[in-house]
Short mmCIF file of C-alpha atoms in Angstrom, two decimals:
data_model
loop_
_atom_site.label_atom_id
_atom_site.label_comp_id
_atom_site.label_asym_id
_atom_site.label_seq_id
_atom_site.Cartn_x
_atom_site.Cartn_y
_atom_site.Cartn_z
CA UNK X 1 -0.10 0.18 0.05
CA UNK X 2 1.38 3.60 -0.99
CA UNK X 3 1.52 5.25 2.18
CA UNK X 4 2.43 9.12 0.71
CA UNK X 5 -1.22 9.94 0.01
CA UNK X 6 -2.25 8.94 3.72
CA UNK X 7 0.65 10.91 5.25
CA UNK X 8 0.24 13.83 2.81
CA UNK X 9 -3.78 13.95 3.93
CA UNK X 10 -2.58 14.12 7.44
CA UNK X 11 -0.50 16.94 7.14
CA UNK X 12 -3.01 19.05 5.42
CA UNK X 13 -5.68 18.23 8.03
CA UNK X 14 -3.24 19.14 10.65
CA UNK X 15 -2.56 22.41 8.85
CA UNK X 16 -6.09 23.02 8.09
CA UNK X 17 -7.16 22.71 11.62
CA UNK X 18 -4.75 25.36 12.87
CA UNK X 19 -5.50 27.52 9.76
CA UNK X 20 -7.20 30.62 10.09
CA UNK X 21 -6.74 31.66 13.61
CA UNK X 22 -6.85 28.96 16.75
CA UNK X 23 -10.02 27.49 15.25
CA UNK X 24 -8.91 23.99 17.14
CA UNK X 25 -9.17 25.53 20.35
CA UNK X 26 -12.43 26.57 20.04
CA UNK X 27 -13.72 23.20 21.53
CA UNK X 28 -11.04 23.72 24.55
CA UNK X 29 -13.13 27.03 25.14
CA UNK X 30 -16.39 25.11 24.98
CA UNK X 31 -15.30 22.62 27.26
CA UNK X 32 -13.61 25.12 29.60
CA UNK X 33 -16.91 27.23 29.77
CA UNK X 34 -19.11 23.87 30.53
CA UNK X 35 -16.66 22.87 33.51
CA UNK X 36 -16.72 26.52 34.60
CA UNK X 37 -20.44 26.99 34.81
CA UNK X 38 -21.58 23.91 36.35
CA UNK X 39 -20.25 24.47 39.82
CA UNK X 40 -21.75 27.98 39.69
CA UNK X 41 -24.99 26.17 39.10
CA UNK X 42 -25.10 23.66 41.31
CA UNK X 43 -23.16 25.25 44.42
CA UNK X 44 -19.99 24.94 46.08
CA UNK X 45 -20.77 21.88 48.31
CA UNK X 46 -17.49 19.85 47.83
CA UNK X 47 -19.15 16.37 48.15
CA UNK X 48 -21.77 17.20 45.63
CA UNK X 49 -19.20 18.42 43.16
CA UNK X 50 -16.80 15.79 43.62
CA UNK X 51 -19.79 12.97 43.19
CA UNK X 52 -20.61 14.78 39.70
CA UNK X 53 -17.31 15.73 38.49
CA UNK X 54 -16.15 13.19 36.20
CA UNK X 55 -19.67 12.73 34.57
CA UNK X 56 -19.94 16.21 33.77
CA UNK X 57 -16.40 16.28 32.48
CA UNK X 58 -17.13 13.37 29.96
CA UNK X 59 -20.56 14.82 29.00
CA UNK X 60 -18.71 18.16 28.19
CA UNK X 61 -15.83 16.39 26.49
CA UNK X 62 -18.31 14.61 24.49
CA UNK X 63 -20.19 17.71 23.41
CA UNK X 64 -16.77 19.82 22.84
CA UNK X 65 -15.68 17.18 20.44
CA UNK X 66 -18.66 18.07 18.23
CA UNK X 67 -17.82 21.57 17.70
CA UNK X 68 -15.27 21.76 14.71
CA UNK X 69 -16.32 18.19 13.37
CA UNK X 70 -18.64 19.75 10.83
CA UNK X 71 -15.77 21.21 8.94
CA UNK X 72 -13.25 18.24 8.59
CA UNK X 73 -15.01 16.92 5.66
CA UNK X 74 -17.39 19.74 4.41
CA UNK X 75 -14.33 21.78 3.80
CA UNK X 76 -13.04 19.30 1.41
CA UNK X 77 -16.02 18.72 -0.35
CA UNK X 78 -16.69 22.36 -0.66
CA UNK X 79 -13.55 23.10 -2.07
CA UNK X 80 -12.94 19.83 -4.37
CA UNK X 81 -10.08 18.39 -2.61
CA UNK X 82 -12.25 15.58 -1.72
CA UNK X 83 -12.26 14.75 -5.24
CA UNK X 84 -8.63 14.77 -5.44
CA UNK X 85 -8.23 12.39 -2.31
CA UNK X 86 -10.89 10.20 -3.79
CA UNK X 87 -8.55 9.71 -6.92
CA UNK X 88 -5.22 9.04 -5.24
CA UNK X 89 -5.44 5.22 -5.53
CA UNK X 90 -4.63 4.84 -1.76
CA UNK X 91 -7.88 3.36 0.39
CA UNK X 92 -10.18 6.26 1.22
CA UNK X 93 -10.94 4.43 4.68
CA UNK X 94 -7.12 5.03 5.61
CA UNK X 95 -7.29 8.92 4.31
CA UNK X 96 -10.29 9.36 6.32
CA UNK X 97 -8.62 7.79 9.29
CA UNK X 98 -5.52 9.85 8.88
CA UNK X 99 -7.56 13.21 8.49
CA UNK X 100 -9.85 12.37 11.79
CA UNK X 101 -6.37 11.64 13.52
CA UNK X 102 -4.81 14.69 12.72
CA UNK X 103 -7.95 16.51 14.02
CA UNK X 104 -7.96 14.75 17.06
CA UNK X 105 -4.32 16.15 17.73
CA UNK X 106 -5.18 19.32 16.65
CA UNK X 107 -8.54 19.78 18.54
CA UNK X 108 -9.16 16.62 20.72
CA UNK X 109 -5.85 15.94 22.48
CA UNK X 110 -5.91 19.30 24.22
CA UNK X 111 -9.49 18.46 25.32
CA UNK X 112 -7.87 15.74 26.96
CA UNK X 113 -4.93 17.28 28.64
CA UNK X 114 -7.30 20.09 30.08
CA UNK X 115 -9.52 17.58 31.31
CA UNK X 116 -7.47 16.64 34.64
CA UNK X 117 -7.05 20.47 35.49
CA UNK X 118 -10.91 20.99 35.19
CA UNK X 119 -11.43 18.16 37.40
CA UNK X 120 -9.50 20.30 40.39
CA UNK X 121 -12.42 22.52 39.85
CA UNK X 122 -14.98 19.63 40.86
CA UNK X 123 -12.65 19.17 44.01
CA UNK X 124 -10.90 16.29 42.81
CA UNK X 125 -7.98 15.20 44.81
CA UNK X 126 -4.72 16.26 43.35
CA UNK X 127 -2.85 13.08 43.01
CA UNK X 128 -1.51 10.75 40.60
CA UNK X 129 -4.86 9.34 39.58
CA UNK X 130 -5.50 12.25 37.53
CA UNK X 131 -2.46 11.57 35.31
CA UNK X 132 -4.15 8.10 34.79
CA UNK X 133 -7.15 10.07 34.02
CA UNK X 134 -5.58 11.81 31.46
CA UNK X 135 -5.02 8.56 29.59
CA UNK X 136 -8.49 7.73 29.70
CA UNK X 137 -10.00 11.05 28.71
CA UNK X 138 -7.38 10.83 25.53
CA UNK X 139 -8.60 7.26 24.80
CA UNK X 140 -12.27 8.66 25.03
CA UNK X 141 -11.73 11.77 23.21
CA UNK X 142 -9.98 9.66 20.45
CA UNK X 143 -13.76 7.26 20.26
CA UNK X 144 -15.63 10.76 20.16
CA UNK X 145 -13.56 11.95 17.04
CA UNK X 146 -13.92 8.80 14.98
CA UNK X 147 -17.38 8.70 15.40
CA UNK X 148 -18.09 11.93 15.04
CA UNK X 149 -16.26 11.78 12.18
CA UNK X 150 -18.63 9.40 10.83
CA UNK X 151 -21.39 11.92 11.40
CA UNK X 152 -19.32 14.21 9.39
CA UNK X 153 -18.56 12.42 6.55
CA UNK X 154 -22.35 11.67 6.25
CA UNK X 155 -23.19 15.46 6.23
CA UNK X 156 -20.11 16.64 4.46
CA UNK X 157 -22.58 17.91 1.46
CA UNK X 158 -25.16 19.18 3.84
CA UNK X 159 -25.34 22.86 4.60
CA UNK X 160 -25.54 23.44 8.62
CA UNK X 161 -24.84 20.14 8.86
CA UNK X 162 -23.66 20.24 12.52
CA UNK X 163 -27.00 18.93 13.91
CA UNK X 164 -26.90 16.24 11.74
CA UNK X 165 -23.87 15.23 13.12
CA UNK X 166 -24.97 15.58 16.61
CA UNK X 167 -27.92 13.21 15.83
CA UNK X 168 -25.63 10.49 14.13
CA UNK X 169 -22.70 10.78 16.75
CA UNK X 170 -24.45 10.87 19.91
CA UNK X 171 -25.80 7.43 20.23
CA UNK X 172 -22.50 5.99 19.27
CA UNK X 173 -21.09 8.13 22.03
CA UNK X 174 -23.12 6.24 24.83
CA UNK X 175 -20.41 3.38 25.60
CA UNK X 176 -17.53 5.62 25.43
CA UNK X 177 -19.17 7.74 28.01
CA UNK X 178 -20.46 4.94 30.07
CA UNK X 179 -17.17 3.16 30.44
CA UNK X 180 -15.21 6.68 30.72
CA UNK X 181 -17.43 7.81 33.58
CA UNK X 182 -17.41 4.57 35.08
CA UNK X 183 -13.90 3.93 34.89
CA UNK X 184 -13.27 7.18 37.18
CA UNK X 185 -16.12 7.25 39.91
CA UNK X 186 -15.39 3.41 40.90
CA UNK X 187 -18.71 2.35 41.11
CA UNK X 188 -19.64 -1.10 40.84
CA UNK X 189 -18.03 -3.28 37.83
CA UNK X 190 -15.52 -0.40 37.38
CA UNK X 191 -12.64 -2.67 37.49
CA UNK X 192 -13.08 -3.63 33.84
CA UNK X 193 -14.20 -0.25 32.83
CA UNK X 194 -10.63 1.08 31.27
CA UNK X 195 -10.32 -1.99 29.30
CA UNK X 196 -13.78 -1.94 28.20
CA UNK X 197 -13.22 1.95 27.13
CA UNK X 198 -10.00 0.99 25.51
CA UNK X 199 -11.84 -1.87 23.68
CA UNK X 200 -14.63 0.56 22.44
CA UNK X 201 -12.14 3.37 21.30
CA UNK X 202 -10.42 0.55 19.34
CA UNK X 203 -13.54 -0.56 17.66
CA UNK X 204 -14.38 2.96 16.71
CA UNK X 205 -10.79 3.50 15.07
CA UNK X 206 -11.25 0.10 12.86
CA UNK X 207 -14.87 0.63 12.03
CA UNK X 208 -15.33 4.37 11.52
CA UNK X 209 -13.13 4.88 8.74
CA UNK X 210 -14.84 2.59 6.60
CA UNK X 211 -17.95 4.35 7.39
CA UNK X 212 -16.41 7.59 6.60
CA UNK X 213 -15.16 6.39 3.44
CA UNK X 214 -18.61 5.10 1.99
CA UNK X 215 -20.09 8.26 2.98
CA UNK X 216 -17.36 9.98 1.48
CA UNK X 217 -17.83 8.42 -1.74
CA UNK X 218 -21.43 8.91 -1.83
CA UNK X 219 -20.97 12.60 -1.08
CA UNK X 220 -18.68 12.98 -4.10
CA UNK X 221 -21.23 10.98 -6.48
CA UNK C 1 10.00 4.64 -30.18
CA UNK C 2 6.97 1.84 -30.94
CA UNK C 3 3.39 4.19 -30.55
CA UNK C 4 1.15 2.35 -28.54
CA UNK C 5 -2.56 2.12 -29.73
CA UNK C 6 -4.16 0.73 -26.98
CA UNK C 7 -7.03 3.12 -25.81
CA UNK C 8 -6.46 5.03 -22.42
CA UNK C 9 -10.14 5.11 -21.93
CA UNK C 10 -12.82 3.24 -23.69
CA UNK C 11 -16.59 3.76 -22.37
CA UNK C 12 -19.62 2.46 -23.88
CA UNK C 13 -23.67 2.41 -23.23
CA UNK C 14 -23.02 5.11 -20.24
CA UNK C 15 -26.40 6.58 -18.87
CA UNK C 16 -27.05 8.41 -15.92
CA UNK C 17 -30.29 10.02 -14.10
CA UNK C 18 -30.36 12.83 -12.21
CA UNK C 19 -33.42 12.47 -9.86
CA UNK C 20 -36.17 11.43 -12.05
CA UNK C 21 -34.61 12.68 -15.19
CA UNK C 22 -32.71 10.82 -17.93
CA UNK C 23 -29.56 13.06 -18.60
CA UNK C 24 -28.14 11.06 -21.08
CA UNK C 25 -27.96 7.44 -22.25
CA UNK C 26 -25.88 5.39 -24.75
CA UNK C 27 -22.81 7.34 -24.69
CA UNK C 28 -19.58 5.74 -25.82
CA UNK C 29 -15.92 6.87 -26.10
CA UNK C 30 -12.94 5.78 -27.09
CA UNK C 31 -9.67 7.54 -26.86
CA UNK C 32 -6.33 6.76 -28.22
CA UNK C 33 -2.99 8.07 -27.31
CA UNK C 34 -2.53 11.32 -29.05
CA UNK C 35 -6.34 12.41 -29.08
CA UNK C 36 -8.26 14.82 -27.92
CA UNK C 37 -11.98 14.68 -27.31
CA UNK C 38 -14.11 17.83 -26.48
CA UNK C 39 -17.59 17.36 -24.70
CA UNK C 40 -20.16 19.99 -26.10
CA UNK C 41 -23.46 20.75 -24.95
CA UNK C 42 -25.70 23.40 -23.30
CA UNK C 43 -25.72 24.38 -19.35
CA UNK C 44 -27.39 21.32 -17.73
CA UNK C 45 -26.81 18.81 -20.45
CA UNK C 46 -24.39 16.62 -18.24
CA UNK C 47 -20.93 17.26 -19.50
CA UNK C 48 -19.36 17.73 -15.90
CA UNK C 49 -21.37 14.45 -14.60
CA UNK C 50 -20.10 12.34 -17.86
CA UNK C 51 -16.26 13.68 -16.70
CA UNK C 52 -16.81 12.68 -13.48
CA UNK C 53 -18.09 9.48 -14.67
CA UNK C 54 -14.94 8.86 -16.37
CA UNK C 55 -12.90 9.99 -13.42
CA UNK C 56 -14.36 7.22 -11.17
CA UNK C 57 -16.09 9.62 -9.01
CA UNK C 58 -19.66 9.15 -9.90
CA UNK C 59 -21.26 5.56 -10.57
CA UNK C 60 -22.91 5.37 -13.98
CA UNK C 61 -26.31 4.02 -14.24
CA UNK C 62 -25.50 1.81 -17.02
CA UNK C 63 -22.65 1.27 -19.07
CA UNK C 64 -19.13 0.18 -18.68
CA UNK C 65 -15.91 2.09 -18.29
CA UNK C 66 -12.28 1.00 -19.09
CA UNK C 67 -9.49 3.26 -17.63
CA UNK C 68 -6.21 1.18 -18.00
CA UNK C 69 -3.79 4.33 -17.38
CA UNK C 70 -3.70 6.80 -14.62
CA UNK C 71 -5.37 10.24 -15.23
CA UNK C 72 -5.30 13.72 -13.93
CA UNK C 73 -8.75 15.34 -12.87
CA UNK C 74 -9.39 19.31 -13.01
CA UNK C 75 -12.57 19.96 -12.03
CA UNK C 76 -14.40 23.43 -11.47
CA UNK C 77 -13.44 23.30 -8.01
CA UNK C 78 -9.51 23.84 -7.94
CA UNK C 79 -9.01 21.76 -4.59
CA UNK C 80 -7.04 24.45 -3.03
CA UNK C 81 -7.35 24.99 0.54
CA UNK C 82 -7.62 29.00 2.05
CA UNK C 83 -4.18 28.32 3.91
CA UNK C 84 -2.47 26.88 0.67
CA UNK C 85 0.00 28.77 -1.29
CA UNK C 86 0.16 27.52 -4.98
CA UNK C 87 3.87 26.41 -3.94
CA UNK C 88 2.51 24.64 -0.76
CA UNK C 89 -0.32 23.21 -2.65
CA UNK C 90 2.10 21.70 -5.43
CA UNK C 91 4.38 20.60 -2.70
CA UNK C 92 1.63 18.60 -0.61
CA UNK C 93 0.41 16.63 -4.16
CA UNK C 94 3.82 16.23 -5.50
CA UNK C 95 4.50 14.26 -1.92
CA UNK C 96 0.96 12.71 -2.19
CA UNK C 97 1.81 11.36 -5.56
CA UNK C 98 5.07 10.55 -5.21
CA UNK C 99 6.62 12.91 -7.75
CA UNK C 100 10.15 14.80 -7.66
CA UNK C 101 9.14 17.40 -9.87
CA UNK C 102 11.06 20.63 -10.07
CA UNK C 103 8.14 22.86 -8.75
CA UNK C 104 9.56 26.49 -8.74
CA UNK C 105 10.12 25.60 -12.38
CA UNK C 106 6.33 24.43 -12.69
CA UNK C 107 5.36 27.79 -11.12
CA UNK C 108 7.30 29.59 -13.54
CA UNK C 109 5.97 27.78 -16.61
CA UNK C 110 2.32 28.66 -15.51
CA UNK C 111 3.43 32.06 -14.62
CA UNK C 112 2.52 31.85 -11.01
CA UNK C 113 6.09 32.94 -9.80
CA UNK C 114 4.97 36.10 -8.49
CA UNK C 115 1.65 34.38 -6.87
CA UNK C 116 3.99 31.46 -5.33
CA UNK C 117 3.65 32.34 -1.83
CA UNK C 118 0.18 34.05 -1.76
CA UNK C 119 -2.39 32.05 0.35
CA UNK C 120 -5.25 30.46 -1.62
CA UNK C 121 -7.83 32.70 0.12
CA UNK C 122 -6.06 35.80 -1.55
CA UNK C 123 -5.57 34.36 -5.24
CA UNK C 124 -7.65 35.33 -8.05
CA UNK C 125 -9.90 32.94 -9.75
CA UNK C 126 -7.63 32.84 -12.72
CA UNK C 127 -4.52 32.35 -10.37
CA UNK C 128 -6.41 29.59 -8.84
CA UNK C 129 -7.20 27.98 -12.18
CA UNK C 130 -3.30 28.19 -12.92
CA UNK C 131 -2.39 26.28 -9.63
CA UNK C 132 -4.89 23.85 -10.55
CA UNK C 133 -3.16 23.28 -14.17
CA UNK C 134 0.46 23.14 -12.51
CA UNK C 135 -0.73 19.98 -11.07
CA UNK C 136 -0.93 18.44 -14.46
CA UNK C 137 2.82 18.98 -14.73
CA UNK C 138 4.05 17.26 -11.50
CA UNK C 139 3.36 13.83 -12.65
CA UNK C 140 3.44 12.34 -16.16
CA UNK C 141 -0.05 10.62 -16.86
CA UNK C 142 -1.27 9.82 -20.20
CA UNK C 143 -4.93 10.64 -19.44
CA UNK C 144 -6.27 14.47 -18.68
CA UNK C 145 -9.93 14.98 -17.78
CA UNK C 146 -10.58 18.62 -17.76
CA UNK C 147 -13.80 20.37 -17.18
CA UNK C 148 -14.20 23.84 -18.97
CA UNK C 149 -10.66 24.40 -18.64
CA UNK C 150 -10.77 27.87 -20.13
CA UNK C 151 -12.95 29.28 -17.06
CA UNK C 152 -11.50 32.39 -15.53
CA UNK C 153 -8.42 32.32 -17.68
CA UNK C 154 -7.35 35.50 -18.99
CA UNK C 155 -6.03 35.73 -22.77
CA UNK C 156 -2.11 34.83 -21.51
CA UNK C 157 -3.36 32.09 -19.63
CA UNK C 158 -5.55 30.42 -22.31
CA UNK C 159 -2.39 30.66 -24.70
CA UNK C 160 -0.46 29.24 -22.06
CA UNK C 161 -2.91 26.10 -21.30
CA UNK C 162 -3.18 25.69 -25.13
CA UNK C 163 0.72 25.07 -25.13
CA UNK C 164 0.67 22.52 -22.01
CA UNK C 165 -2.30 20.74 -23.78
CA UNK C 166 -0.90 20.51 -27.29
CA UNK C 167 2.47 19.57 -25.62
CA UNK C 168 0.78 16.88 -23.93
CA UNK C 169 -1.11 15.44 -26.99
CA UNK C 170 2.26 15.61 -29.08
CA UNK C 171 3.88 13.31 -26.49
CA UNK C 172 1.08 10.81 -26.88
CA UNK C 173 -0.93 12.32 -23.91
CA UNK C 174 -4.71 12.35 -24.67
CA UNK C 175 -7.30 14.61 -23.20
CA UNK C 176 -11.05 15.01 -22.39
CA UNK C 177 -12.18 18.31 -22.06
CA UNK C 178 -15.92 19.69 -21.50
CA UNK C 179 -16.22 23.21 -23.51
CA UNK C 180 -17.98 25.87 -24.62
CA UNK C 181 -15.63 27.85 -26.59
CA UNK C 182 -13.11 27.05 -29.74
CA UNK C 183 -10.36 25.05 -28.51
CA UNK C 184 -6.97 26.32 -29.10
CA UNK C 185 -5.40 22.69 -29.82
CA UNK C 186 -6.00 20.00 -32.35
CA UNK C 187 -9.42 18.37 -31.40
CA UNK C 188 -9.73 14.87 -32.93
CA UNK C 189 -13.46 14.20 -31.80
CA UNK C 190 -16.58 16.62 -30.85
CA UNK C 191 -19.06 14.72 -28.72
CA UNK C 192 -22.43 16.83 -28.00
CA UNK C 193 -24.41 15.34 -25.50
#
């Protein structure tokens, strides 16, 4: 398999995410805003904050990952780049995966990096656990971006497709949100939760690119 | 040098529906090395759809297409990102296609040297077209599919493109182009949709 087009797609998508101002930081602002406003809304009782914190951060992470996804394939469909990627001879699934991964590195990884800091606002104890949580947030956000990418590919030729992306992607977010929050709250059955989170992320990475490729072919047809 | 006479593209019985309407049916084409086919037809006749079909982007409703040779595609949309300069655009596609072409030389040939470092969002329509055509020179591919190539080009740009196309035809390349104007290169066949 010729990897040169895949690598080129990755670099182009990464450059695009950062072009035209710090568009990639928009989800970060969204995540921060949600995490800052919730304690203001539910009061400062530290036991309550500690209990709801991980759940709130997972929800905020899921929703903020949707903010910029609309553009990753729609821009390509609008400017004609999609036609060129479809004709490189490289598997479209690999190109779609490369683009999604680049987008995740630019917009998703900063979300995961910020999440432990936001956990401190929910009265989480500063400990090594926070570093472990960073890994869980990173895994979870990767799944969010791949599932969101399927929604983005399906709505690539739809104007204002953001709503459509949410409707398609949110049900697919459910396993990740459940296992992610469970892994942190330590409830019943939480022992295997990190593994299940990792498994659901791997499943997303394995399946979503093919769905994206099929959707993008239809978008160009 | 032996001149190959195997067709670079052959298609038969092509048909396409757009919604409920049959745009065309029973279209057949055969393109040999050194030949140029020009597609003619009113707006909405299906020229772009036929070209996209020949490029493999659109699936035909009926008919078969054989395209044994690699091809270049230049559509209405140039495929240039707002942040890409002509230079970085060509560098990206050279990398994607594994081409080691001399990019400054290509930029000079397309008279884009002055615009080489201007981001896509500031390029004029004509400069964007020239950048797209510069992709044709990145890699030597026998078949070129061009959708209304003269659009947005000035007189000098048209002359330049005619030279590039004529050169391609002389070296046993072949093109299929949809057009409204008179072609400035030798046309083998005209197909009216």
